[in-house]
Short mmCIF file of C-alpha atoms in Angstrom, two decimals:
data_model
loop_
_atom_site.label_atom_id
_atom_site.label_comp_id
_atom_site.label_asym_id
_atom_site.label_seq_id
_atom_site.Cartn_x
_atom_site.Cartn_y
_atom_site.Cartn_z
CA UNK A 1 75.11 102.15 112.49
CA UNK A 2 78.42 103.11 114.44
CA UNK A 3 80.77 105.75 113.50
CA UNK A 4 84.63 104.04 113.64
CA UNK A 5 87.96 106.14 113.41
CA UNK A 6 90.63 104.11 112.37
CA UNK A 7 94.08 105.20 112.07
CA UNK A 8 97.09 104.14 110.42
CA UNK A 9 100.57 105.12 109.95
CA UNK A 10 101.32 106.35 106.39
CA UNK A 11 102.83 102.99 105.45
CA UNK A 12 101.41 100.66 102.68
CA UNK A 13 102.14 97.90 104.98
CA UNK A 14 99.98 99.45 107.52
CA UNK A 15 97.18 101.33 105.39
CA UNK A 16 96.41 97.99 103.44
CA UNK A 17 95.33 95.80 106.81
CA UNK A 18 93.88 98.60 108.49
CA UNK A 19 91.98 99.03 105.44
CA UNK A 20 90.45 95.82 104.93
CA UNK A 21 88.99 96.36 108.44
CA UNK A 22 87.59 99.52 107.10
CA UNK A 23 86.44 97.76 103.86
CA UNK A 24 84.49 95.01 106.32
CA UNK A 25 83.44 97.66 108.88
CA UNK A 26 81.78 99.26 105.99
CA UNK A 27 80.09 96.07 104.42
CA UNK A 28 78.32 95.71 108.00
CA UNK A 29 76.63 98.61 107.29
CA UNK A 30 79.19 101.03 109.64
CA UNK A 31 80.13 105.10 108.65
CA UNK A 32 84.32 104.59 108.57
CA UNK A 33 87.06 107.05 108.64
CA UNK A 34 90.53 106.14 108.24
CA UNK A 35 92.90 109.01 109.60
CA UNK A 36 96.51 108.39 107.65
CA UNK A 37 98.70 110.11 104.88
CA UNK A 38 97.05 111.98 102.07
CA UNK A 39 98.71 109.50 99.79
CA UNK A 40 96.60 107.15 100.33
CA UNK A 41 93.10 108.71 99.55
CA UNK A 42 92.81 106.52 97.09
CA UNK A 43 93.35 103.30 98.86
CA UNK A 44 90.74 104.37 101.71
CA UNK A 45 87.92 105.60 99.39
CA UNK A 46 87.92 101.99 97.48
CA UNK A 47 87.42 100.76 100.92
CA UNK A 48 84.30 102.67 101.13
CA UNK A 49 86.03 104.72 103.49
CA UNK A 50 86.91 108.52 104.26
CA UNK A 51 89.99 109.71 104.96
CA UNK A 52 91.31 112.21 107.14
CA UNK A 53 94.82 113.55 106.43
CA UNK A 54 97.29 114.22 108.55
CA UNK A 55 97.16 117.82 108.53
CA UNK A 56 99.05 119.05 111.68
CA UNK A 57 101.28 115.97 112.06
CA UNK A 58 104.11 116.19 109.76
CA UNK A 59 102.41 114.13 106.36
CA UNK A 60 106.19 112.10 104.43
CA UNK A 61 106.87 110.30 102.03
CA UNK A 62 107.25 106.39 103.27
CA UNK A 63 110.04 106.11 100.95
CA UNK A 64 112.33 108.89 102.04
CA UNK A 65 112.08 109.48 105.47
CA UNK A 66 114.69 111.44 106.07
CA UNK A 67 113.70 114.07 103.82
CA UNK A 68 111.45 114.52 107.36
CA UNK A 69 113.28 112.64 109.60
CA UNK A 70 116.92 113.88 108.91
CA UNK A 71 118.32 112.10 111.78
CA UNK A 72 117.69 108.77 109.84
CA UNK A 73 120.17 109.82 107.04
CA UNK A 74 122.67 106.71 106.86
CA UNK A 75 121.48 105.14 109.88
CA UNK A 76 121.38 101.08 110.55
CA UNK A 77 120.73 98.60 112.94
CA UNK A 78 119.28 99.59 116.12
CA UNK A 79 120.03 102.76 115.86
CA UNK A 80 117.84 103.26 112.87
CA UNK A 81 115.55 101.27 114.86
CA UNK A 82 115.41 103.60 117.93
CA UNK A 83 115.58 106.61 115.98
CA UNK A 84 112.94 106.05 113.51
CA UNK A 85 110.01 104.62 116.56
CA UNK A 86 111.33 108.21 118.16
CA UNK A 87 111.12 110.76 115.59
CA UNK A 88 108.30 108.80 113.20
CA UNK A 89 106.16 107.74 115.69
CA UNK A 90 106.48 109.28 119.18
CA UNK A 91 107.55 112.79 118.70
CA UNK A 92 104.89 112.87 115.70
CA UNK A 93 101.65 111.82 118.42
CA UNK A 94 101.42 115.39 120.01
CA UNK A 95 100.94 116.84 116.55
CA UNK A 96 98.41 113.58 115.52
CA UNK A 97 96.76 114.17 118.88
CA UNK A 98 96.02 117.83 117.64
CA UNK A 99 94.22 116.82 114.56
CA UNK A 100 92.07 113.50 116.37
CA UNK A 101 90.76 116.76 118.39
CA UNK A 102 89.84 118.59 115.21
CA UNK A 103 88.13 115.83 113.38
CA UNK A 104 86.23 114.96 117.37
CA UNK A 105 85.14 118.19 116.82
CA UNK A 106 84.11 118.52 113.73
CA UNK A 107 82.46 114.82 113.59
CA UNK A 108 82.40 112.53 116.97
CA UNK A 109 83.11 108.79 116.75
CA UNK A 110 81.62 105.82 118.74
CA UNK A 111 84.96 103.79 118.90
CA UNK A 112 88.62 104.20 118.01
CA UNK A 113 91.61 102.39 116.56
CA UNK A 114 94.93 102.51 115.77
CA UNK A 115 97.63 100.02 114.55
CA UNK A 116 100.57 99.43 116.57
CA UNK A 117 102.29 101.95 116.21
CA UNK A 118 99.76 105.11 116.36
CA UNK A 119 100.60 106.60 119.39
CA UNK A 120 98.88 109.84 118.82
CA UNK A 121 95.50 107.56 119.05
CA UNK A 122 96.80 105.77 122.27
CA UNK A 123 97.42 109.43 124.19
CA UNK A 124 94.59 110.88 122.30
CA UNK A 125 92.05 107.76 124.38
CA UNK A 126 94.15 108.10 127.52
CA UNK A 127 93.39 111.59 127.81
CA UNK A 128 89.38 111.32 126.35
CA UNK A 129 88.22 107.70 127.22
CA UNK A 130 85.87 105.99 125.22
CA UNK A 131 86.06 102.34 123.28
CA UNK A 132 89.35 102.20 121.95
CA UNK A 133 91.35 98.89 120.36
CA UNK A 134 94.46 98.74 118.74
CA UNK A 135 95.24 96.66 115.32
CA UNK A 136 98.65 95.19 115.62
CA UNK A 137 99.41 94.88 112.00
CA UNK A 138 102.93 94.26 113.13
CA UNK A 139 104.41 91.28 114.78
CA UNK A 140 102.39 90.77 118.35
CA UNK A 141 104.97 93.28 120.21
CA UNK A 142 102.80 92.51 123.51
CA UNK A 143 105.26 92.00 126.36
CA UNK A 144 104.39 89.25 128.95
CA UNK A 145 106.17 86.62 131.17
CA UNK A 146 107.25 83.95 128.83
CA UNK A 147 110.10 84.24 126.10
CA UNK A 148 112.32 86.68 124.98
CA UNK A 149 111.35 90.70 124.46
CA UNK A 150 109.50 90.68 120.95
CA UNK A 151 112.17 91.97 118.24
CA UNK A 152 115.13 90.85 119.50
CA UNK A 153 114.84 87.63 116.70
CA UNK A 154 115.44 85.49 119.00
CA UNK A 155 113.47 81.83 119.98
CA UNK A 156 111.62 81.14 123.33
CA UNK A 157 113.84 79.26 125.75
CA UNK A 158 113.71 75.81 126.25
CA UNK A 159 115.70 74.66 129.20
CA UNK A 160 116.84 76.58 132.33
CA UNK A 161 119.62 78.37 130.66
CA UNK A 162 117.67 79.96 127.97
CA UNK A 163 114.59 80.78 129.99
CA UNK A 164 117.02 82.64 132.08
CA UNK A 165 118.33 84.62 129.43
CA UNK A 166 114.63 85.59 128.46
CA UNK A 167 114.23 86.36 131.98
CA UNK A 168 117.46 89.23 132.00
CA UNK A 169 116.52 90.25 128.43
CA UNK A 170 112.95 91.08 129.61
CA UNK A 171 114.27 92.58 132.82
CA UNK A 172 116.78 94.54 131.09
CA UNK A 173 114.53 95.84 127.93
CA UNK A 174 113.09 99.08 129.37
CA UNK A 175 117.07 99.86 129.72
CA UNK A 176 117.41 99.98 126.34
CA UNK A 177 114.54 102.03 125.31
CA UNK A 178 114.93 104.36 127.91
CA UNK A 179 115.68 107.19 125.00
CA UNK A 180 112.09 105.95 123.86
CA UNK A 181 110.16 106.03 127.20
CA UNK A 182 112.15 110.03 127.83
CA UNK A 183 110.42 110.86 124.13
CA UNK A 184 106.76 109.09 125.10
CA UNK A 185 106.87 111.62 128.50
CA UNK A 186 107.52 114.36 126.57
CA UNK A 187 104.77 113.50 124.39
CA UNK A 188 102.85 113.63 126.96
CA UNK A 189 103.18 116.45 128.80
CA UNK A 190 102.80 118.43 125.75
CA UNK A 191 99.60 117.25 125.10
CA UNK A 192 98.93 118.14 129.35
CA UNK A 193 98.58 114.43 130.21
CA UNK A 194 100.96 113.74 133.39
CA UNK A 195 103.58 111.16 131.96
CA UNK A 196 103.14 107.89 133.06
CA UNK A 197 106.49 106.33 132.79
CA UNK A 198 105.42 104.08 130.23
CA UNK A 199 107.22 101.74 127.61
CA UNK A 200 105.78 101.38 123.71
CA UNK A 201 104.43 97.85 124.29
CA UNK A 202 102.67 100.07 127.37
CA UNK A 203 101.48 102.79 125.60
CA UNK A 204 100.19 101.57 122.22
CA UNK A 205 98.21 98.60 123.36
CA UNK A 206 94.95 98.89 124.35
CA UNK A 207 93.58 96.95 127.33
CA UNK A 208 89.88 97.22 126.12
CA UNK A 209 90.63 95.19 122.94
CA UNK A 210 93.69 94.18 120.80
CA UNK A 211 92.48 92.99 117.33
CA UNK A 212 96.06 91.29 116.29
CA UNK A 213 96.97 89.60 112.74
CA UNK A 214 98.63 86.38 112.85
CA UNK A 215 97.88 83.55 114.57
CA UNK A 216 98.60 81.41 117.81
CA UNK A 217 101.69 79.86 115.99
CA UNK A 218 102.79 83.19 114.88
CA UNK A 219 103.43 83.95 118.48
CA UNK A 220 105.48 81.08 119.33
CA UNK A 221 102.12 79.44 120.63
CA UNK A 222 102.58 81.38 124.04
CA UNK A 223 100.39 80.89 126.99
CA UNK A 224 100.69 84.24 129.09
CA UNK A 225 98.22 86.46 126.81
CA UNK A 226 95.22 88.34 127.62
CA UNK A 227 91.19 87.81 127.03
CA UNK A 228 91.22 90.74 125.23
CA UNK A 229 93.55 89.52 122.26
CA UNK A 230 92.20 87.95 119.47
CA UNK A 231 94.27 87.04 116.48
CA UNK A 232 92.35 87.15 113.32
CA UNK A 233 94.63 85.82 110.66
CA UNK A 234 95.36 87.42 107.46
CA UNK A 235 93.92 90.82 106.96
CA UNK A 236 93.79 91.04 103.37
CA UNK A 237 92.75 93.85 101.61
CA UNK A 238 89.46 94.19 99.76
CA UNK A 239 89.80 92.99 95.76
CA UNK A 240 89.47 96.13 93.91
CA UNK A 241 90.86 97.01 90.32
CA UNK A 242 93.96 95.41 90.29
CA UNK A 243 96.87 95.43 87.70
CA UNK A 244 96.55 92.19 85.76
CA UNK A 245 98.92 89.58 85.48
CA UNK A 246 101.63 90.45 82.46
CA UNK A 247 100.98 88.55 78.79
CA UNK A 248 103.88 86.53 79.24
CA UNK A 249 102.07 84.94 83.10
CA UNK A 250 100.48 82.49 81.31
CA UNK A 251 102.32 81.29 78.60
CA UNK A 252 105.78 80.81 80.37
CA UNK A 253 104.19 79.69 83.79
CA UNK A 254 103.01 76.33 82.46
CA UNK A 255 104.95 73.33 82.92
CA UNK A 256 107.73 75.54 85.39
CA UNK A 257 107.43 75.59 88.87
CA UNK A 258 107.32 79.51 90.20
CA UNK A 259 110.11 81.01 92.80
CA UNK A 260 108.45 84.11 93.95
CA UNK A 261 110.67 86.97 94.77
CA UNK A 262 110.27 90.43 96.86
CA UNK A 263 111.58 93.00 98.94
CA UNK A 264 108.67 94.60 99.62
CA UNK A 265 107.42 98.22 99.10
CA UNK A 266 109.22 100.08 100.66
CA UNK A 267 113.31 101.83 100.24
CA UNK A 268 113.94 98.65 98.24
CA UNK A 269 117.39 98.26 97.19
CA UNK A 270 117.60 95.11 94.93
CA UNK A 271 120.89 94.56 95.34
CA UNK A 272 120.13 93.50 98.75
CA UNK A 273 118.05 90.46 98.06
CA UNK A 274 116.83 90.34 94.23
CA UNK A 275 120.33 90.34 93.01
CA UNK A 276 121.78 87.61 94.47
CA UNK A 277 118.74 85.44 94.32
CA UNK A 278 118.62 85.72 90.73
CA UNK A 279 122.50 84.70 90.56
CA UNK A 280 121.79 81.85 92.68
CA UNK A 281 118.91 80.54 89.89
CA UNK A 282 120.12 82.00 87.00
CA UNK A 283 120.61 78.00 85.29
CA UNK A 284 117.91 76.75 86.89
CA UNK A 285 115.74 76.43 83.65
CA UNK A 286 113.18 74.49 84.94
CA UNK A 287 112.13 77.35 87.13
CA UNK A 288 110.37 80.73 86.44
CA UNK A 289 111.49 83.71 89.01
CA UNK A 290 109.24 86.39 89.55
CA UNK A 291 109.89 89.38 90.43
CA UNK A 292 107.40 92.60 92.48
CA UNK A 293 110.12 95.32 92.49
CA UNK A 294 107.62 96.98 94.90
CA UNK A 295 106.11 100.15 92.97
CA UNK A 296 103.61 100.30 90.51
CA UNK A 297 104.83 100.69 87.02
CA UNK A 298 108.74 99.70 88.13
CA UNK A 299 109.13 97.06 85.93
CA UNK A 300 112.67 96.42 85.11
CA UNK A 301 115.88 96.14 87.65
CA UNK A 302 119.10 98.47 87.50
CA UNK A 303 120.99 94.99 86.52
CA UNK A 304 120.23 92.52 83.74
CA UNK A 305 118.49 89.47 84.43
CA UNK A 306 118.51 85.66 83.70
CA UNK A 307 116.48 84.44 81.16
CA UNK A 308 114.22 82.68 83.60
CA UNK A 309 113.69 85.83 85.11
CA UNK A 310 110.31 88.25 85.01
CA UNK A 311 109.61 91.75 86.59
CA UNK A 312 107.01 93.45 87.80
CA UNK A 313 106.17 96.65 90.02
CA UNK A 314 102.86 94.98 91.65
CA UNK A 315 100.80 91.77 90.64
CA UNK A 316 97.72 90.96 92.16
CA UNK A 317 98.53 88.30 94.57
CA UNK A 318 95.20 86.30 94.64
CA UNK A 319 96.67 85.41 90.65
CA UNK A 320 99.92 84.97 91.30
CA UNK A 321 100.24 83.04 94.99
CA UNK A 322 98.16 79.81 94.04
CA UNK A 323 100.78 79.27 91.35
CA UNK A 324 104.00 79.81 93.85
CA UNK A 325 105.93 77.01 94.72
CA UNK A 326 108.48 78.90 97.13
CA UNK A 327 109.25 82.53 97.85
CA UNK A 328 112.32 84.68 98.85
CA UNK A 329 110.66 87.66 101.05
CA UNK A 330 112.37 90.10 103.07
CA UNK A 331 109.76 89.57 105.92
CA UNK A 332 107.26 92.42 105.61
CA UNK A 333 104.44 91.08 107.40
CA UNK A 334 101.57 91.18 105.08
CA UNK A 335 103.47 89.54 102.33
CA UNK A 336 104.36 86.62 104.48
CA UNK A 337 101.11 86.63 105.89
CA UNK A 338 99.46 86.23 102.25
CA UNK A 339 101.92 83.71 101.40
CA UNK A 340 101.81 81.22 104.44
CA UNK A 341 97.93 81.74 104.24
CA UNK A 342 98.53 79.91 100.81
CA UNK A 343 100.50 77.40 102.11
CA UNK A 344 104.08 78.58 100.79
CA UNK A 345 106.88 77.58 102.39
CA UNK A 346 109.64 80.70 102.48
CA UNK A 347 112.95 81.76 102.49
CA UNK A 348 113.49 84.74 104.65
CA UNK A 349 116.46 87.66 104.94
CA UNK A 350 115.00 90.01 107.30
CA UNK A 351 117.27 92.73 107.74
CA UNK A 352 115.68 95.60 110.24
CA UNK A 353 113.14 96.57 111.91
CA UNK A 354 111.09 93.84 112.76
CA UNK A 355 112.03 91.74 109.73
CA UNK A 356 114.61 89.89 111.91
CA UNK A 357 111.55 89.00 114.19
CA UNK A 358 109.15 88.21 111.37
CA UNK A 359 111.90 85.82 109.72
CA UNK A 360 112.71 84.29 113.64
CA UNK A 361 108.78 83.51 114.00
CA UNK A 362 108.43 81.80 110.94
CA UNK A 363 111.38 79.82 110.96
CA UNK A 364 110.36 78.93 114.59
CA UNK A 365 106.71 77.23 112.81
CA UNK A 366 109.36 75.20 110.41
CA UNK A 367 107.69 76.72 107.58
CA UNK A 368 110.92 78.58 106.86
CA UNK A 369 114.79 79.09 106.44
CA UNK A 370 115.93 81.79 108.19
CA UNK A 371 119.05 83.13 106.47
CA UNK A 372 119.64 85.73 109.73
CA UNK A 373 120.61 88.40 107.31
CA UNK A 374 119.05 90.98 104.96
CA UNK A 375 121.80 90.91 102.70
CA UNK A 376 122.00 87.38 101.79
CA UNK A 377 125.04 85.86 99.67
CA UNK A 378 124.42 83.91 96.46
CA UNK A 379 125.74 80.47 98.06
CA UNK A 380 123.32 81.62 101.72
CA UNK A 381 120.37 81.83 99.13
CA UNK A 382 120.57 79.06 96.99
CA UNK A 383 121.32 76.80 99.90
CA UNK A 384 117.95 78.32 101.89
CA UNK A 385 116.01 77.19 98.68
CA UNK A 386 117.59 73.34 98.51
CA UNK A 387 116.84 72.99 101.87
CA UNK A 388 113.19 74.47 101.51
CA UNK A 389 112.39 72.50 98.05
CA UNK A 390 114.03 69.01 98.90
CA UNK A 391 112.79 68.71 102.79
CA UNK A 392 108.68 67.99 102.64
CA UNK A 393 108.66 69.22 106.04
CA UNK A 394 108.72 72.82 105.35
CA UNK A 395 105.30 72.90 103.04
CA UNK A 396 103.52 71.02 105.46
CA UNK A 397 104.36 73.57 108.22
CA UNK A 398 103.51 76.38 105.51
CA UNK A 399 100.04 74.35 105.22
CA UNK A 400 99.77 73.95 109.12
CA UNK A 401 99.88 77.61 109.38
CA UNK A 402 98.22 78.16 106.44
CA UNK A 403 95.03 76.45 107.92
CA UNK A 404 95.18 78.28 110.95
CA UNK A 405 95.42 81.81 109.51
CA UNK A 406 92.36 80.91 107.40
CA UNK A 407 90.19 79.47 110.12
CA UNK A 408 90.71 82.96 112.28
CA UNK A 409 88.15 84.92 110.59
CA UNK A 410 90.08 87.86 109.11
CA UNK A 411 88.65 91.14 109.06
CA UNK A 412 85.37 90.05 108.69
CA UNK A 413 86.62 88.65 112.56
CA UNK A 414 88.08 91.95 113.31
CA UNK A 415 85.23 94.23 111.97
CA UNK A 416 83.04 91.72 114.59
CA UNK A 417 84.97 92.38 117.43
CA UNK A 418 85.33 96.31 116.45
CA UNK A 419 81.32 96.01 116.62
CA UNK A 420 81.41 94.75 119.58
CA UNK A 421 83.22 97.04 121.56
CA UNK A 422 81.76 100.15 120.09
CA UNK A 423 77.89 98.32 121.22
CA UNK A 424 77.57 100.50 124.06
CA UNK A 425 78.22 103.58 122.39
CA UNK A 426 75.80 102.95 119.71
CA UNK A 427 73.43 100.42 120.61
CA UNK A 428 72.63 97.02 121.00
CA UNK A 429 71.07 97.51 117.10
CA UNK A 430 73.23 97.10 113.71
CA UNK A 431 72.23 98.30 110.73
CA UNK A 432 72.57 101.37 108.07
CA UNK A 433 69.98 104.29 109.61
CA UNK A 434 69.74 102.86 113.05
#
């Protein structure tokens, strides 16, 4: 048996995949900690899991960061962007480092890992060693020599021209972020590590092992990546007790086909993307819309809505997604994930962060239409779902990709190559006792 740390940003899009690693760490017979926000206690223990809370980083509330974060109030764009990887995510790792310390102390691991994004876990090995990986749960943000900078939405070049603009935008990158790389060395040297000049693709990748959902055609099939990256697919999240479909799933799917529609989970504003996809299908009889507002128990919208319309806070996606003909996401990356793992083709209006990037990637598999904004019009949507529903092509991408997510293992794959790097520490022998 090996004892695992795993970390995750207090996100639900970050908790869930880092805890279906958990979940499968734990079904190979492995003692698993999950260090993240105390709001999610629940989530980790069904995983079989502990949790640590953050107790010396600053614990928020993913859906009002700027009752933390002040200097995100009414920000957009990339400065939203740059402000919220600052203040969320660097200049909370000193404080994260400072409890990874406690809980060492109180209880050593064999191995560490952190998503993407959990810097206080990528100082905290630099300045202790040991087996460390990172779990991109993100799109692969892994710079290299091909393509544009990840994020920037933007497609691989294909003649001289555009590989020269990849070739300035990579150049010119660490330019951009230089507020970002000033916060990292600050982060640093309060922790008493001497600053490395380092970028975020830099700092928060491990070069012992980078355990990284998605897939090959997720990453605009490049060729300039490491041995130690392995995509895994889809990491979906253990079944547990699950809120079950609504009485009226059954009786008003049959004979409709099913337009699947969500913003995600979190600071969802359905006026962005709900409202005027339900305009755009409001006569469209022979269709039934759903709609995941997002939160449990938030099942009705601040607007009325068609008659071929039905909402609901959370469904349990291994009920609903075989029945989807077509979705309109936002581009969080575990719900596209789940949905292309299904086969369904998409309609995407990513809007920030890396939504613009996830929308860009799958657009660039043809399994979907990009609408390059996350505040769509009713004519932008309904013409993203003609051209999805009428051209063939666009399922049998979703399938392509579909196929390869599945054959990548998952986190059965990632709890194997977790095992793996943590051997040394623990022994050559698996097993609960050993």
């Amino acid at each position: 048996m090996a004892r695992f740390l795993l970390s995750a940003m207090p996100f639900t899009g970050h908790i869930n995949p880092v805890r279906a690693v958990a979940a499968a760490l734990v079904a190979r017979g492995h003692d698993v900690r999950v260090y993240s926000g105390a709001a999610f206690r629940g989530p980790v223990e069904s995983s079989g899991a502990r949790l640590v809370p953050w107790h010396h980083a600053p614990d928020f509330d993913e859906n009002n960061l700027a009752a933390t974060f002040p200097r995100l109030r009414g920000k957009k764009g990339l400065g939203q962007l740059l402000i919220n990887v600052e203040d969320v995510f660097i200049n909370t790792s000193p404080a994260q480092v400072e409890d990874l310390r406690d809980e060492w102390d109180r209880e050593p691991w064999d191995a560490i890992a952190g998503d993407d994004v959990s810097i206080g876990v990528a100082l905290y090995a630099a300045q202790n060693g040991g087996p460390w990986a990172t779990i991109s749960i993100t799109p692969l943000n892994l710079a290299g020599t091909q393509g544009p900078p990840s994020g920037m939405g933007l497609w691989p070049g294909t003649n001289p021209f555009t590989k020269g603009r990849d070739a300035v935008l990579r150049a010119i990158a660490p330019l951009l972020a230089r507020s970002l790389a000033t916060a990292i060395a600050r982060s640093e040297n309060s922790i008493g590590l001497q600053p490395r000049g380092l970028n975020m693709e830099q700092i928060t990748f491990s070069r012992q092992l980078i355990v990284a959902s998605g897939s090959p055609l997720l990453d605009f099939e490049r060729t300039d990546r490491p041995d130690f990256l392995h995509f895994v697919g889809e990491l979906r999240t253990p079944r547990t007790a699950s809120p079950a479909m609504p009485a009226w799933w059954k009786s008003d799917v049959d004979g409709r086909r099913v337009v699947h529609v969500t913003q995600g989970t979190q600071n969802v504003d359905p006026t962005d993307l709900i409202l005027p996809t339900l305009a755009a299908l409001a006569d469209r009889d022979d269709l039934l819309v759903v709609v995941t507002t997002g939160v449990p128990g938030e099942d009705e919208l601040p607007f009325p809505i068609p008659a071929n319309t039905r909402v609901a806070g959370i469904l349990p996606y291994g009920e609903l997604l075989p029945r989807v003909d077509v979705a309109v996401t936002n581009g969080g990356w575990g719900g596209t994930l789940a949905m292309l793992a299904r086969g369904i083709p998409l309609v995407i209006a990513g809007g920030d962060l890396d939504k613009p990037e996830v929308a860009s990637r799958v657009a660039w598999t043809g399994a979907a239409v990009n609408l390059k904004t996350g505040t769509p019009t009713k004519a932008q949507v309904a013409a993203g779902l003609d051209t999805v529903t009428t051209d063939p092509s666009y399922r049998d991408a979703a399938e392509r990709v579909g196929v390869q997510l599945q054959a990548l293992g998952g986190a059965a794959r990632a709890a194997e190559l977790l095992e793996q790097l943590a051997q040394p520490a623990y022994g050559s022998t698996r097993g609960p006792g050993d």
